[in-house]
Coordinates of C-alpha atoms and ligand atoms in Angstrom, one line a residue:
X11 CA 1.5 15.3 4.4
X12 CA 4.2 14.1 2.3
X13 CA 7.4 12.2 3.2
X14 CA 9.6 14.7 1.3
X15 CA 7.1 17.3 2.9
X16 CA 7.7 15.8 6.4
X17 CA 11.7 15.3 6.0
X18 CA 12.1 19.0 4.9
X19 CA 10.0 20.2 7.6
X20 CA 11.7 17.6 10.2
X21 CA 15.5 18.6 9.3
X22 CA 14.6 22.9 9.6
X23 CA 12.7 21.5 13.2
X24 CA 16.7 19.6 14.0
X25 CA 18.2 22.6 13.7
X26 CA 15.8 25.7 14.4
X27 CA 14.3 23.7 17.4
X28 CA 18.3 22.9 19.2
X29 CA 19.0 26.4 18.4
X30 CA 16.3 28.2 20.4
X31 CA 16.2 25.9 23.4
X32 CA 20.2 26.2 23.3
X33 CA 19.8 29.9 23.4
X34 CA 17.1 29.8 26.1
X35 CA 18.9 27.7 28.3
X36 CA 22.2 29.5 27.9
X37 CA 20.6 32.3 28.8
X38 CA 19.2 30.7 32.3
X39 CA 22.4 29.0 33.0
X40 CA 24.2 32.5 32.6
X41 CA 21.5 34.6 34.7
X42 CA 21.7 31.6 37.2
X43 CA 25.3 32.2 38.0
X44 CA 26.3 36.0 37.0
X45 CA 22.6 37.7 37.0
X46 CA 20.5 38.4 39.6
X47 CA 17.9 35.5 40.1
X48 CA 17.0 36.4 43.9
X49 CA 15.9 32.9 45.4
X50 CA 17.1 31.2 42.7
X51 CA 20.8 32.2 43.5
X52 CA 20.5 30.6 46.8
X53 CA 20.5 27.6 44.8
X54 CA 23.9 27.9 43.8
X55 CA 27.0 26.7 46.4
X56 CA 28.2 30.1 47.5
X57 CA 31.7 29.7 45.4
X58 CA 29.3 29.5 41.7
X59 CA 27.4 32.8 43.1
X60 CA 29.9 34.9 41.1
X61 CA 27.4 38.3 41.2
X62 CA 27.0 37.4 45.1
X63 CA 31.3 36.9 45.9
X64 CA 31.7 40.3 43.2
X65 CA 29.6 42.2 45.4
X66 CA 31.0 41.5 48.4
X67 CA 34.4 41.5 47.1
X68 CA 34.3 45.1 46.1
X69 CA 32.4 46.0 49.5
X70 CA 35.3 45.1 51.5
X71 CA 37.9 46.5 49.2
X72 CA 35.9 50.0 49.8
X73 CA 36.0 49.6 53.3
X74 CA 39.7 48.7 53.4
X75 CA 40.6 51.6 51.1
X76 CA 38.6 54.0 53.4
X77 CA 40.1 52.8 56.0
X78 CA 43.6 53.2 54.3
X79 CA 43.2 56.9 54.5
X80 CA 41.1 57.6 57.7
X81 CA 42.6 55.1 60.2
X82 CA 45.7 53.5 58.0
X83 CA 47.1 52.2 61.6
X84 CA 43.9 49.9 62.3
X85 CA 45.7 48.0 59.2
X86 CA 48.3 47.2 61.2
X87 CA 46.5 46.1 64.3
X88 CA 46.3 41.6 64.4
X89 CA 42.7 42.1 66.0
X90 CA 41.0 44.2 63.4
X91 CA 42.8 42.2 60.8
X92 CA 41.8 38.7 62.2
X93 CA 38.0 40.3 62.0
X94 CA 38.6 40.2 58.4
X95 CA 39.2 36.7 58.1
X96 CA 35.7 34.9 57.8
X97 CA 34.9 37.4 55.2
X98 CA 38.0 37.0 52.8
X99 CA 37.0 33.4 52.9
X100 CA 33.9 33.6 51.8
X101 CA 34.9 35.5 48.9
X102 CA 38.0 33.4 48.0
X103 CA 40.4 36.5 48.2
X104 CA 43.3 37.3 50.3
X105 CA 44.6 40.4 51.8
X106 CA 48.4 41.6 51.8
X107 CA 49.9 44.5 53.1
X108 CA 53.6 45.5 51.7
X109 CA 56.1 47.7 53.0
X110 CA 59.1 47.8 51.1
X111 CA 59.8 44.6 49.9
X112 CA 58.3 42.6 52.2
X113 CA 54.9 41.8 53.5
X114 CA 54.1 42.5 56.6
X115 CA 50.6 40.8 56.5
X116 CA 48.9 38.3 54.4
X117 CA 45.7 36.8 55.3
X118 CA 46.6 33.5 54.0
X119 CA 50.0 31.7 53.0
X120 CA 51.0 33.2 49.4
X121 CA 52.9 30.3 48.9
X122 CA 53.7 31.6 45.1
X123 CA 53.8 34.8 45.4
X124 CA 56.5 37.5 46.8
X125 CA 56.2 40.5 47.8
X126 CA 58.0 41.9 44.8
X127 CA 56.0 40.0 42.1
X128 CA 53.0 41.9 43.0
X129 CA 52.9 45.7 41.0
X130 CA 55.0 48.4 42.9
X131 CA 54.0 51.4 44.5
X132 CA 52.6 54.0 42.9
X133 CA 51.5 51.5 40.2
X134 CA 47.7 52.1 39.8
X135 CA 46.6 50.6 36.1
X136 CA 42.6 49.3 36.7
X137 CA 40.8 48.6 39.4
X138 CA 41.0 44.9 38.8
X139 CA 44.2 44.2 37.8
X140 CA 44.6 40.8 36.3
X141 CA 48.0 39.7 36.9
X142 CA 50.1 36.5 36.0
X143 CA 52.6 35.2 38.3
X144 CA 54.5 31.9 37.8
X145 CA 52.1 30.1 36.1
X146 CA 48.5 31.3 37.4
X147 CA 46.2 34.3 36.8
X148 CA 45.5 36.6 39.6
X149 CA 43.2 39.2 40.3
X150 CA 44.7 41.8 42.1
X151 CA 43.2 45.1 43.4
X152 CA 45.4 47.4 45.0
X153 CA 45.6 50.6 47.2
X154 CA 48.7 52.6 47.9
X155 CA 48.9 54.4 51.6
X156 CA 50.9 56.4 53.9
X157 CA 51.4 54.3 57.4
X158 CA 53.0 57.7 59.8
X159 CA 55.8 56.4 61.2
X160 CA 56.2 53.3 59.1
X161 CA 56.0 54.6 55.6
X162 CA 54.7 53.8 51.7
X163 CA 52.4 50.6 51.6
X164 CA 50.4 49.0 49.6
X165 CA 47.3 47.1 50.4
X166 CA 46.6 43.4 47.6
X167 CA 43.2 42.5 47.2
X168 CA 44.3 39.3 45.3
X169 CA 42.0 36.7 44.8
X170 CA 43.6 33.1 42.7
X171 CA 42.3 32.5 39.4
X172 CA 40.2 35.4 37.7
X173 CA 36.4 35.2 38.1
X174 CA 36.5 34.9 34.3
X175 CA 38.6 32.1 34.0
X176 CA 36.5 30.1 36.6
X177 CA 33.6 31.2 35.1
X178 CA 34.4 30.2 32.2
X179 CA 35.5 26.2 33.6
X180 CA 32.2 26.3 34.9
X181 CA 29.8 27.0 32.4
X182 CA 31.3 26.5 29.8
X183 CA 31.0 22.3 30.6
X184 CA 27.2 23.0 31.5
X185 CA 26.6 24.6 28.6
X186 CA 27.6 21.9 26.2
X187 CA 26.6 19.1 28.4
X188 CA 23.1 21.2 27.9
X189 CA 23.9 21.6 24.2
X190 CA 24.8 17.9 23.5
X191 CA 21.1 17.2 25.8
X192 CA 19.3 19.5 23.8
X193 CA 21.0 18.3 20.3
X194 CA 20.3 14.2 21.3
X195 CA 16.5 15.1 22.9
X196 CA 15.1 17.1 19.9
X197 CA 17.1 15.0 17.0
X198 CA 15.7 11.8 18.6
X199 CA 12.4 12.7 19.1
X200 CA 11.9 14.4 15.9
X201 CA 14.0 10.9 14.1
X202 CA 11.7 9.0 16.3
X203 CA 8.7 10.5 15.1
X204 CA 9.2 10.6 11.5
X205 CA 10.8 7.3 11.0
X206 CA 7.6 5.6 12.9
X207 CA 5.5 7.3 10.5
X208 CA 7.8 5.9 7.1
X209 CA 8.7 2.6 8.9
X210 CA 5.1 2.1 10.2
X211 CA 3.7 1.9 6.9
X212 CA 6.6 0.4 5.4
X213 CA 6.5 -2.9 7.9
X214 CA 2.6 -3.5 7.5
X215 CA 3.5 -3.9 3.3
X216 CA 6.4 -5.7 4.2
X217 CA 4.1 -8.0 6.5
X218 CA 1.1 -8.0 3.5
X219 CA 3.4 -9.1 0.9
X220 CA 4.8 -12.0 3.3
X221 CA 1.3 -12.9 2.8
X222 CA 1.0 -12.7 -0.9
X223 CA 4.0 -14.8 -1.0
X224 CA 2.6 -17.4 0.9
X225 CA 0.2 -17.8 -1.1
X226 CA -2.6 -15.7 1.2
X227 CA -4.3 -13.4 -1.6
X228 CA -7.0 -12.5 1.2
X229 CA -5.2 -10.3 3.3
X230 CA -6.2 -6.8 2.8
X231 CA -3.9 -3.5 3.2
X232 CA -4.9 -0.9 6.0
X233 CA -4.8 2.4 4.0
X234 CA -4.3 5.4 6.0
X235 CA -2.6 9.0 5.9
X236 CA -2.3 11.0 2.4
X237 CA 1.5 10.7 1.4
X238 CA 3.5 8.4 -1.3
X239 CA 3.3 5.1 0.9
X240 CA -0.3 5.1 0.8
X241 CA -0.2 5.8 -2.5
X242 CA 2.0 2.4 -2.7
X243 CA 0.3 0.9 -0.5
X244 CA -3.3 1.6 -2.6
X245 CA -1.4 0.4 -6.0
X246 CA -0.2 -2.9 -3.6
X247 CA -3.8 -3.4 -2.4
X248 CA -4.7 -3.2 -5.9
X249 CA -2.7 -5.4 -7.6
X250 CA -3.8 -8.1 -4.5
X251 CA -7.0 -8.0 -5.4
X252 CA -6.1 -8.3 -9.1
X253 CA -4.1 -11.3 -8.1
X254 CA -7.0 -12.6 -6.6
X255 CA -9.3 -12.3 -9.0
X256 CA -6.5 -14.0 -11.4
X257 CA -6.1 -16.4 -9.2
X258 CA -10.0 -17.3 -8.8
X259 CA -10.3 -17.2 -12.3
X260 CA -7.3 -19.5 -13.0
X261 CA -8.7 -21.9 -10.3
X262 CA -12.0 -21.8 -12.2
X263 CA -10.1 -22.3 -16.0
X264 CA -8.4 -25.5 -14.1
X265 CA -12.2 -27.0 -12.7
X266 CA -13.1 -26.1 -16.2
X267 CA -10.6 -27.7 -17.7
X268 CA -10.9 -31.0 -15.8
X269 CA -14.7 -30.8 -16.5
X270 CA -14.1 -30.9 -19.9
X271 CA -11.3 -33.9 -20.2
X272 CA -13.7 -35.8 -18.1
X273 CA -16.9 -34.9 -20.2
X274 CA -14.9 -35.8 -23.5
X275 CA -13.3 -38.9 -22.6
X276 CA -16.9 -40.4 -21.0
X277 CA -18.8 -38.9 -24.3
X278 CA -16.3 -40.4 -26.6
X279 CA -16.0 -43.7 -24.5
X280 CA -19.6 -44.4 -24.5
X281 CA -20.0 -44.9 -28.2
X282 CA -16.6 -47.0 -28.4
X283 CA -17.8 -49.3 -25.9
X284 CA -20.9 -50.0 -27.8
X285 CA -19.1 -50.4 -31.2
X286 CA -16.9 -52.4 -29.9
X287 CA -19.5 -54.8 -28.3
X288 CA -21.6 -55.1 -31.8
X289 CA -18.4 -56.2 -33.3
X290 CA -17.1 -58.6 -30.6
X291 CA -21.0 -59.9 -31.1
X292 CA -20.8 -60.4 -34.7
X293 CA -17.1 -61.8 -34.1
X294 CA -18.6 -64.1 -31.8
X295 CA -21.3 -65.1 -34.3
X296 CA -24.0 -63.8 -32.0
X297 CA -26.0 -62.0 -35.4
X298 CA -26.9 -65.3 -36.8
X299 CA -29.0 -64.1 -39.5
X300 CA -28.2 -61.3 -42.3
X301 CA -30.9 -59.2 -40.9
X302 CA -29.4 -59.2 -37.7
X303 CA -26.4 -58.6 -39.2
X304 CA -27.3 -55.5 -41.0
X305 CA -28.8 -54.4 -37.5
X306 CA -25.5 -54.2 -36.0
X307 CA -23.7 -53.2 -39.0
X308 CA -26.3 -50.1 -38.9
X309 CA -26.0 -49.5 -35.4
X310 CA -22.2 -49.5 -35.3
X311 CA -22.6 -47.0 -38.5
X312 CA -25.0 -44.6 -36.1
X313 CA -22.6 -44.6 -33.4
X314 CA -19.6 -43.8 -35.7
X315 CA -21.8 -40.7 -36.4
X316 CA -22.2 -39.8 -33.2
X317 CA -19.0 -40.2 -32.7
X318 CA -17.8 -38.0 -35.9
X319 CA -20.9 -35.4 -34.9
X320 CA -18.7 -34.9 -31.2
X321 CA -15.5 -34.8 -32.6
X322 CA -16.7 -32.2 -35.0
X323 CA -18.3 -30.4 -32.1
X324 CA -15.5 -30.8 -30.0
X325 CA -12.9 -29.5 -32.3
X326 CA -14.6 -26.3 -33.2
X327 CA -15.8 -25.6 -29.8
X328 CA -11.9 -25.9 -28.8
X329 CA -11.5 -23.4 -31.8
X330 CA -14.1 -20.9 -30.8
X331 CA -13.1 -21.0 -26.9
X332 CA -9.4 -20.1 -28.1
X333 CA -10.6 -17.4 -30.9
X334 CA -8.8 -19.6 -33.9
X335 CA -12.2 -19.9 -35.7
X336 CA -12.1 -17.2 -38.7
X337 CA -15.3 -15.5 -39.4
X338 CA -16.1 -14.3 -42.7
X339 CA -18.2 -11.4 -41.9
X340 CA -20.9 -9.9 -44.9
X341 CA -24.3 -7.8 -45.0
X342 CA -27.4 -10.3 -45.2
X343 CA -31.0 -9.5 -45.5
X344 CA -32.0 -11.7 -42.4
X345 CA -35.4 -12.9 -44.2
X346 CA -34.0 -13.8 -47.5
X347 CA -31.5 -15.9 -45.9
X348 CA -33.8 -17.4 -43.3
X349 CA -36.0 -18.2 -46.0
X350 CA -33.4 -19.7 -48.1
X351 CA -31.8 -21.6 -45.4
X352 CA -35.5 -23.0 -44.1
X353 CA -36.3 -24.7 -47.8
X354 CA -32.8 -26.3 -47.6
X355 CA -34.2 -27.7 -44.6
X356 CA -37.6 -28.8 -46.3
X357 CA -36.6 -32.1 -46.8
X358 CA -35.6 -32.6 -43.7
X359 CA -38.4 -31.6 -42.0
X360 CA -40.7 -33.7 -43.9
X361 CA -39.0 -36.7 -42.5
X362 CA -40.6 -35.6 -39.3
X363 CA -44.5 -34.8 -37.5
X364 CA -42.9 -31.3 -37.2
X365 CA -44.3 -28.1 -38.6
X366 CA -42.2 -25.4 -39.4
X367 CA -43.9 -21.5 -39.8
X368 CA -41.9 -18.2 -40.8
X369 CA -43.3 -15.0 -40.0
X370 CA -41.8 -11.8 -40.1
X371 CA -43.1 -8.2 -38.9
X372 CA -43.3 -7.0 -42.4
X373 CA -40.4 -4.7 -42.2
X374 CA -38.3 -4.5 -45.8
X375 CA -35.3 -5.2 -44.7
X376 CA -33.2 -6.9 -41.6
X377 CA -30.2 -6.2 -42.7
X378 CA -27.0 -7.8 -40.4
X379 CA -23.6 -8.2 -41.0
X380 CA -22.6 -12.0 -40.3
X381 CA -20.6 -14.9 -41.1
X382 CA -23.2 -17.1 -43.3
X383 CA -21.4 -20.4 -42.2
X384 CA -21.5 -19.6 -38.2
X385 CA -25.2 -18.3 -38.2
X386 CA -26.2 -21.5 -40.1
X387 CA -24.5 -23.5 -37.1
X388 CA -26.3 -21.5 -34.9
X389 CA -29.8 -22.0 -36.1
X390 CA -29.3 -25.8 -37.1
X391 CA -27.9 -26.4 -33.5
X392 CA -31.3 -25.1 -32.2
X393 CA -33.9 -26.0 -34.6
X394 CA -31.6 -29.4 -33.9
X395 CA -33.0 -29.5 -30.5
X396 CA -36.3 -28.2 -31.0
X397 CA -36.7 -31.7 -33.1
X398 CA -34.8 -33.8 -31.2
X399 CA -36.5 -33.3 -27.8
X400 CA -40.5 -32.9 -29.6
X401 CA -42.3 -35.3 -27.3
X402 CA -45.7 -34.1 -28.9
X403 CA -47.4 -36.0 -32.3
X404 CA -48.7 -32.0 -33.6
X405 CA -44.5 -30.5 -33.0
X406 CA -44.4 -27.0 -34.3
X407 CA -41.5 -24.7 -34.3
X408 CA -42.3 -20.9 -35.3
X409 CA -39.3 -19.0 -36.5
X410 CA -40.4 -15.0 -36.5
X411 CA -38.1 -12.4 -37.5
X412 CA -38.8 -9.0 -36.0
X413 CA -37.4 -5.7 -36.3
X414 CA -36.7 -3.5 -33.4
X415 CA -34.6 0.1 -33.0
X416 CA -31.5 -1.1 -34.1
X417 CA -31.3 -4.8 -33.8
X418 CA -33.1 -7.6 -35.9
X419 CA -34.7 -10.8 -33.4
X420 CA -35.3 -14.2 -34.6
X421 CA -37.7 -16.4 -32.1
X422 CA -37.5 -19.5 -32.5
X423 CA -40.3 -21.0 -30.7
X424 CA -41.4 -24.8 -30.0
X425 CA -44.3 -26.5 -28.7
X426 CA -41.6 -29.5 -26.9
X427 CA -41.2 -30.5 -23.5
X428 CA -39.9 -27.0 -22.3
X429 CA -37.0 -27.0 -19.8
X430 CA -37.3 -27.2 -16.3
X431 CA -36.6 -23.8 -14.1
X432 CA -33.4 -24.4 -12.3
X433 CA -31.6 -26.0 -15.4
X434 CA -32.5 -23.0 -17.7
X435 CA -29.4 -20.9 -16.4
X436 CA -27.3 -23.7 -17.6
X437 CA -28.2 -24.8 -21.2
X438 CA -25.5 -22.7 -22.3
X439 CA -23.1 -24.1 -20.6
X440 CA -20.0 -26.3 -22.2
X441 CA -21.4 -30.2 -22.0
X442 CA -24.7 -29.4 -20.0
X443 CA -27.4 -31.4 -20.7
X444 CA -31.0 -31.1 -18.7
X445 CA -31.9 -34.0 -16.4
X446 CA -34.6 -34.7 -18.4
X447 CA -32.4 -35.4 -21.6
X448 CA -29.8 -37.1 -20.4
X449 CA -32.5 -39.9 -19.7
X450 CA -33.5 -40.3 -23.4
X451 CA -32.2 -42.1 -26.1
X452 CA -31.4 -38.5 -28.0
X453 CA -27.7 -38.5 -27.9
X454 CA -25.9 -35.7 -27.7
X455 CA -22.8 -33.9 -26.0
X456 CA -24.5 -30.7 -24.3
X457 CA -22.4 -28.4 -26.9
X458 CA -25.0 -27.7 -28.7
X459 CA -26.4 -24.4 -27.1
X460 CA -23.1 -23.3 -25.7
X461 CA -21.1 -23.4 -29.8
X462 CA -24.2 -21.0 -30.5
X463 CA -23.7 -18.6 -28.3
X464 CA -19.8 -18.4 -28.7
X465 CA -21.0 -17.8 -32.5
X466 CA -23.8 -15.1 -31.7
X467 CA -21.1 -13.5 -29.3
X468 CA -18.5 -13.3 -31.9
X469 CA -20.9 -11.3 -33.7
X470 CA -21.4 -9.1 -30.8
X471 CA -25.2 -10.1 -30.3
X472 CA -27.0 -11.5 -28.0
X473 CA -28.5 -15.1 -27.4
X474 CA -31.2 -15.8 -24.7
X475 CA -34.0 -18.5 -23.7
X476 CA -36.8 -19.1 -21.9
X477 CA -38.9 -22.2 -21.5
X478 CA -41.4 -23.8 -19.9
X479 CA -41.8 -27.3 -18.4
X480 CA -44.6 -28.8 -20.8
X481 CA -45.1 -25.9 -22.5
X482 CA -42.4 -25.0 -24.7
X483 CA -38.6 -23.3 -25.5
X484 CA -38.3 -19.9 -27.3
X485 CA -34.7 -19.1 -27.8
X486 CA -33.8 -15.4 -29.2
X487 CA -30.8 -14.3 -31.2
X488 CA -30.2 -10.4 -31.5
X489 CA -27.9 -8.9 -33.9
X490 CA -27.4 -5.6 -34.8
X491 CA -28.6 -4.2 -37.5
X492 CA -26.8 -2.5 -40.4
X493 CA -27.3 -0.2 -43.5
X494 CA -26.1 -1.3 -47.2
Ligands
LIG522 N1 -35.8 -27.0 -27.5 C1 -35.5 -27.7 -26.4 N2 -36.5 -28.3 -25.7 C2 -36.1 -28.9 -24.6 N3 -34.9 -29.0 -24.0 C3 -33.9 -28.4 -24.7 C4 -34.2 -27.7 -25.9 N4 -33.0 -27.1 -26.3 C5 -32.1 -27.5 -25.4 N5 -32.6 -28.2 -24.4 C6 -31.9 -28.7 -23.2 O1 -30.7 -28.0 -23.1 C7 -29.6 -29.0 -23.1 C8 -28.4 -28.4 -23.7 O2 -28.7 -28.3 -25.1 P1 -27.5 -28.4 -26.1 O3 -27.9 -28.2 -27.5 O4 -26.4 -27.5 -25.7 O5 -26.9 -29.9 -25.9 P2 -27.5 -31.3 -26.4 O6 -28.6 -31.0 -27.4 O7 -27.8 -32.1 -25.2 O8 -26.3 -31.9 -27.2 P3 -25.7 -31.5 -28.6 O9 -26.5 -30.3 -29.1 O10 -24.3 -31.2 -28.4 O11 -25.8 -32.6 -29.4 C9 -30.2 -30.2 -23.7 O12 -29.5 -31.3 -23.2 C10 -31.6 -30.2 -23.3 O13 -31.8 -30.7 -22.0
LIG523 MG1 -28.3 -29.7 -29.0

């Protein structure tokens, strides 16, 4: 459920809720002390039982007022008065009789009251007359008689206080003492309740992005319920996870990064070293004749090379890694370009033992779109190899152009030393060079393979290998093909 949901739904329950157990338990407290409970009333001190003392009160009244006209002398008699004692206490009430003005019985002081401040004869308003004398409210019931021989008298029922007003000083405390109960119960339960299930929620991200702060990417957010917290909490948990994937990544870029200052600084140290020991030798005198000298001289020229080949390497693999190399796309025929490009090579090749073959699958055209330049550096880098690591006197390197659906393959197969299992996933790799190469005199950086597939990327193909130890390399290039 939602939170606005849930706060809507909580704030009708605070006030419907206090209003039906207020009305329920007024009504009990009511019927507890005016209705008619049965056991329930015995419950109640005898002064709270106000149904129990109305009952009673209006019993004996009837009684007196009988007895007013059948026997009005027994009203005057101590004994039958005195019998009336116990029960005018019980009901809180006293009993005056007044001739004249003057009383000639109470059952009780009437400290307040004289005779005269009490209605006068003849007077007859209600049953219950509710009468206020100095300052207090009196219920007074009152019967008019004929004593023979005496005279006119009246007979008081008056009892201090009317029922209401005690009533009312009563219950009316209980009742909002229940009312203020009822009010704190339901509104803190229902507070309670609803605040645990914001604030719940609401610590555990509090506590998860501590963590994130700390640096602890790996904590993960419990996600539970339906409502706009774990709607927060899912976008938190996602972004923590992207963190921590940036993170990873940025902690790979750094190893990366150190790989690579290290690689350069021992490939371009290497070289130095040895140019600079040729020319402390000839400083030293050490190439004594001018063959020798010409040696060195030629071998400090090589390594200058090698030197000028890995810078060049170096500065457009930097390039290609941060995407500043522009490529000048166009639409080739893949064979007429491979075949152009291969007699370019020609001379080359005739320098070495190593045969070269084109083949094609006799389709018309491989048409491609790609930069001339890149694709050049591409095949040179690997037809590079395929010369530089031949170990065998009968090399050959097969270059085969195939056509298939929609993308054009050149293989480029050789017959060399293949490459062992486990190093195969890495030839791509930025400064990688197979055990078995490093161990040779061929010089290189290991950026070869890894500037050609930046350059096939770029073009949105595909470059893959597979070799065998002994047997051979075949590297593939796809590229998509296009129509004039
Ligand atoms: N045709 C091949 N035959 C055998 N091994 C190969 C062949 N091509 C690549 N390799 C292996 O893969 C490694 C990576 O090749 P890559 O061209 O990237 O680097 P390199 O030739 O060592 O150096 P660079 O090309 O920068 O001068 C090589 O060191 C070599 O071990
Ligand atoms: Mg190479």
């Amino acid at each position: 459920m939602s939170i606005r949901k849930r706060l809507n739904l909580s704030f009708m329950a605070m006030v419907v809720i206090p209003i039906i157990l207020f009305l329920i338990a007024g009504f009990l407290i009511l019927t507890l002390f005016i209705g008619d409970l049965g056991e329930l009333n015995k419950l109640l001190p005898e002064s709270h039982n106000y149904k129990q003392t109305a009952s009673q009160e209006s019993e004996l009244f009837v009684s007196l007022k009988e007895k007013s006209f059948q026997a009005p002398l027994e009203l005057l008699d101590e004994n039958y008065l005195l019998s009336l004692q116990a029960d005018l206490e019980r009901i809180n009430a006293v009993l005056a009789i007044r001739h004249g003005s003057n009383f000639i019985y109470t059952s009780k002081d009437l400290a307040d009251i004289t005779a005269m401040d009490l209605p006068e004869f003849g007077y007859h308003s209600s049953d219950n007359n509710i009468e206020k004398i100095g300052d207090k409210t009196y219920a007074i019931k009152q019967q008019d008689f004929f004593i023979p021989n005496v005279g006119n008298a009246s007979l008081f029922f008056i009892k201090d206080a009317s029922i209401l007003t005690k009533l009312t000083q009563t219950i009316y405390p209980v009742l909002f003492v229940t009312l203020l109960l009822i009010l704190v119960i339901t509104n803190g339960t229902l507070t309670y309740y609803v605040s645990r299930s914001i604030i719940n929620p609401i610590d555990s991200l509090k506590n998860a992005a501590r963590k994130i702060k700390s640096g602890d990417l790996n904590h993960a957010i419990e996600i539970k319920g339906k409502d706009e917290l774990t709607e927060l909490a899912q976008t938190f948990e996602d972004m923590r996870k992207q963190l921590k994937e940036s993170a990873a990544l940025q902690a790979q870029y750094e190893e990366n990064r150190k790989e690579l200052i290290a690689h350069i600084s021992h490939d371009l140290k290497t070289p130095i070293t040895s140019i600079k020991g040729y020319i402390e030798g000839i400083q030293d005198g050490v190439a004594t004749s001018p063959e020798r000298l010409q040696r060195y001289l030629q071998t400090i020229y090589q390594k200058s090379n090698d030197l000028d080949h890995l810078i060049d390497e170096l500065f457009l693999y930097s390039k290609l890694d941060l995407k500043k190399v522009p490529f000048t796309f166009e639409i080739v025929d893949l064979k007429d370009y491979l075949t152009d490009y291969l007699e370019e090579l020609n001379f080359d090749f005739e320098k070495t033992q190593t045969k070269v073959r084109f083949t094609h699958d006799g389709s018309s055209e491989f048409l491609v779109q790609v930069d001339r330049d890149k694709i050049k550096r591409v095949l040179s880098n690997i037809i590079e190899n395929s010369l530089k690591y031949m170990d065998k006197a009968d090399g050959n390197i097969d270059i085969n152009l195939r056509s298939i659906k929609d993308c054009v393959k050149i293989e480029i197969t050789d017959n060399g030393p293949g490459i062992a299992s486990d190093a195969l996933p890495y030839v791509f790799h930025q400064f990688y060079r197979a055990e078995q190469s490093r161990n040779k005199q061929t010089g290189g950086s290991g950026l070869g393979l890894s500037i050609a597939r930046m350059i096939v990327e770029e073009h949105n193909g595909e470059i893959e290998i597979e070799s065998q130890l002994n047997k051979g390399t075949k590297i593939i290039i796809s590229l998509r093909k296009v129509s004039r």
